[in-house]
């Protein structure tokens, strides 16, 4: 039972264009969402996050949009650069898990290829 | 600031053998996680520590996997005996979170191949 879904395994975008990566979730208790970026042979690195009290968070070329009613979030990268080529993981968390802490549930990832 | 350190980077073992992974989190980070990432999947939480106590190990196959966090700092994850389906990347992560949300920082992972 996947609570966080990234339905596109891969995405190819031309350099300079916009990349849009999508993520859906099913657990209505999730209220904090993160995007991680992963290069081959490296661990995931944090990219950007958004709290459920917001619908948009922007950091440079990266913007995350959250649609709570649709249980959907997306990551926009503008403009896309070849160095952005990586696997992007969507992750979701609830503030207070049953353990009194918070945990991340990850999607399967989307491999982004930015073509020069 | 030093990142999360993991060793070894790679390990190949035969099924039914045992293996251990080591993790040193970022200094001062109270929360430590072990994740298993099978090829083509997202990371799946195996166990979570808060200081030296286990917060959640509900997804840890306890018949073969064990983990400990000595003195609330370093941690080891052990598999005994290993099965073919344990082939995966084992990721350690840590976070500063105490009662607030912060992101988790990941190590480079240990790629385990069971043959």
XYZ file of C-alpha atoms in Angstrom:
231
model
C 0.000 0.000 0.000
C 1.876 3.016 -1.292
C 1.026 6.149 0.628
C 3.254 8.362 -1.531
C 3.111 7.864 -5.279
C 5.284 9.191 -8.044
C 3.647 7.821 -11.138
C 6.230 8.962 -13.657
C 9.398 6.847 -13.432
C 11.246 9.177 -15.775
C 11.074 12.611 -17.366
C 13.178 14.226 -20.101
C 13.324 17.988 -20.477
C 15.294 20.330 -22.684
C 17.808 22.598 -20.971
C 16.276 25.980 -20.117
C 12.734 24.637 -20.062
C 10.560 23.916 -17.039
C 10.656 20.526 -15.324
C 7.528 19.496 -13.451
C 7.679 16.485 -11.165
C 4.474 15.236 -9.613
C 3.620 13.417 -6.414
C 0.343 12.148 -4.956
C -0.345 10.969 -1.442
C -3.176 9.084 0.194
C -2.644 9.610 3.926
C -4.562 12.711 5.022
C -2.471 12.832 8.204
C 0.602 13.900 6.236
C 1.249 17.569 6.788
C 4.869 18.118 5.853
C 6.332 17.337 2.454
C 9.883 17.258 1.180
C 11.714 16.723 -2.069
C 15.065 14.968 -2.135
C 17.477 14.734 -5.023
C 19.725 11.731 -5.545
C 22.741 11.319 -7.783
C 24.091 7.819 -8.553
C 26.188 6.300 -5.756
C 25.238 9.091 -3.367
C 22.659 9.410 -0.632
C 19.575 11.585 -1.133
C 20.079 15.280 -0.443
C 17.358 17.586 0.780
C 16.077 20.033 -1.800
C 12.971 21.849 -0.611
C 10.025 21.347 1.727
C 6.541 22.650 2.338
C 4.211 22.622 5.301
C 0.547 21.853 4.811
C -0.385 25.349 5.951
C 1.143 26.694 2.754
C 0.366 26.084 -0.883
C 3.653 27.263 -2.328
C 7.296 27.449 -1.316
C 10.032 28.857 -3.493
C 13.804 28.560 -3.293
C 15.704 29.914 -6.257
C 14.912 27.828 -9.314
C 12.867 25.354 -7.288
C 9.218 25.792 -6.348
C 6.980 23.279 -4.642
C 3.203 23.555 -4.933
C 0.791 21.781 -2.611
C -2.875 21.078 -3.349
C -4.243 19.583 -0.154
C -7.737 18.956 -1.455
C -6.297 16.890 -4.308
C -3.561 15.379 -2.113
C -1.085 16.395 -4.770
C 2.197 18.230 -4.826
C 4.561 19.167 -7.583
C 8.119 20.370 -7.922
C 8.893 22.945 -10.599
C 12.442 23.578 -11.746
C 12.897 26.690 -13.862
C 15.071 26.901 -15.842
C 16.234 23.288 -15.955
C 19.972 22.700 -16.138
C 21.953 19.563 -17.074
C 23.218 19.375 -13.472
C 19.630 18.853 -12.353
C 19.672 15.399 -13.930
C 19.089 13.046 -11.005
C 16.403 10.970 -9.323
C 13.923 13.079 -7.370
C 12.093 11.579 -4.410
C 8.947 12.974 -2.902
C 8.602 12.339 0.843
C 5.802 12.988 3.287
C 5.544 13.103 7.039
C 3.103 13.688 9.827
C 4.212 15.970 12.609
C 3.443 13.617 15.409
C 3.711 9.989 14.556
C 2.567 7.415 17.074
C 6.134 7.319 18.285
C 6.159 10.994 19.231
C 8.578 11.831 16.497
C 8.256 12.198 12.762
C 9.069 9.787 9.960
C 9.440 10.151 6.243
C 7.540 8.019 3.748
C 9.121 8.120 0.306
C 7.780 7.694 -3.197
C 9.590 5.519 -5.746
C 11.287 8.460 -7.396
C 11.314 10.106 -10.822
C 14.462 10.126 -12.904
C 14.911 13.542 -14.495
C 17.141 13.926 -17.530
C 17.881 17.454 -18.690
C 19.102 17.428 -22.266
C 21.644 20.094 -23.255
C 30.139 20.451 9.040
C 30.867 16.751 8.524
C 28.049 14.746 6.998
C 26.659 11.349 7.869
C 29.410 8.744 7.542
C 28.697 5.153 6.571
C 30.910 2.143 6.039
C 31.543 0.027 4.150
C 30.456 1.531 0.815
C 30.047 -1.858 -0.819
C 29.675 -5.392 0.458
C 29.180 -8.715 -1.317
C 28.286 -11.755 0.755
C 26.820 -15.182 0.202
C 23.323 -15.977 1.403
C 23.143 -17.176 5.007
C 26.250 -15.175 5.901
C 26.123 -12.259 8.310
C 27.002 -8.619 7.656
C 27.183 -5.408 9.663
C 26.955 -1.768 8.619
C 28.166 1.216 10.584
C 26.860 4.785 10.728
C 28.164 7.927 12.372
C 25.530 10.678 12.288
C 26.061 14.405 12.187
C 27.268 15.644 15.562
C 24.411 16.721 17.792
C 21.683 15.018 15.783
C 19.368 13.219 18.171
C 17.429 11.209 15.612
C 19.002 8.460 13.534
C 17.293 6.404 10.833
C 18.183 3.286 8.887
C 16.498 2.961 5.499
C 16.552 0.120 2.969
C 16.387 1.095 -0.696
C 15.772 -1.725 -3.134
C 16.553 -0.997 -6.777
C 13.755 1.001 -8.378
C 12.073 1.770 -5.063
C 12.113 4.660 -2.658
C 13.865 4.356 0.708
C 11.888 2.334 3.242
C 12.346 2.990 6.956
C 13.704 0.039 8.908
C 14.332 1.580 12.313
C 14.381 4.986 13.965
C 16.310 5.983 17.090
C 15.866 9.006 19.298
C 19.193 9.318 21.145
C 19.884 5.695 22.141
C 16.254 4.582 22.352
C 14.249 2.891 19.599
C 11.328 5.032 18.442
C 10.007 2.741 15.727
C 11.190 -0.639 14.473
C 7.872 -1.877 13.154
C 9.267 -2.523 9.661
C 12.482 -4.192 10.786
C 12.526 -7.976 10.058
C 13.545 -8.827 13.572
C 14.165 -12.497 12.864
C 17.280 -11.524 10.912
C 17.898 -7.797 11.331
C 19.114 -6.044 14.452
C 20.313 -2.529 15.169
C 21.729 -0.616 18.058
C 22.848 2.913 18.752
C 25.609 2.946 21.296
C 25.635 5.919 23.667
C 23.202 7.728 21.404
C 25.812 8.420 18.722
C 27.098 5.727 16.330
C 24.838 2.961 15.125
C 25.269 -0.494 13.641
C 22.792 -2.493 11.568
C 23.306 -6.241 11.341
C 21.781 -8.907 9.123
C 22.115 -12.533 10.147
C 21.554 -14.667 8.147
C 21.310 -12.723 4.892
C 18.862 -13.638 2.145
C 19.001 -12.845 -1.565
C 16.153 -10.328 -1.172
C 18.266 -8.297 1.270
C 20.299 -7.010 -1.686
C 19.766 -3.261 -1.491
C 21.364 0.023 -0.527
C 21.234 0.642 3.211
C 21.005 4.328 3.999
C 21.628 5.948 7.335
C 20.196 9.385 8.015
C 20.134 11.766 10.956
C 18.182 14.844 11.898
C 18.341 17.539 14.535
C 14.642 17.186 15.214
C 13.654 17.216 18.811
C 10.103 18.535 18.897
C 10.135 20.344 15.568
C 10.411 19.378 11.947
C 13.759 19.394 10.262
C 15.007 17.591 7.207
C 16.965 14.360 7.454
C 20.537 14.240 6.151
C 21.597 11.028 4.445
C 24.896 9.222 4.197
C 26.178 7.774 0.929
C 24.790 4.356 1.770
C 26.144 0.818 1.770
C 25.351 -1.249 -1.290
C 24.821 -4.856 -0.242
C 24.792 -7.675 -2.765
C 23.787 -11.118 -1.534
C 24.724 -13.946 -3.912
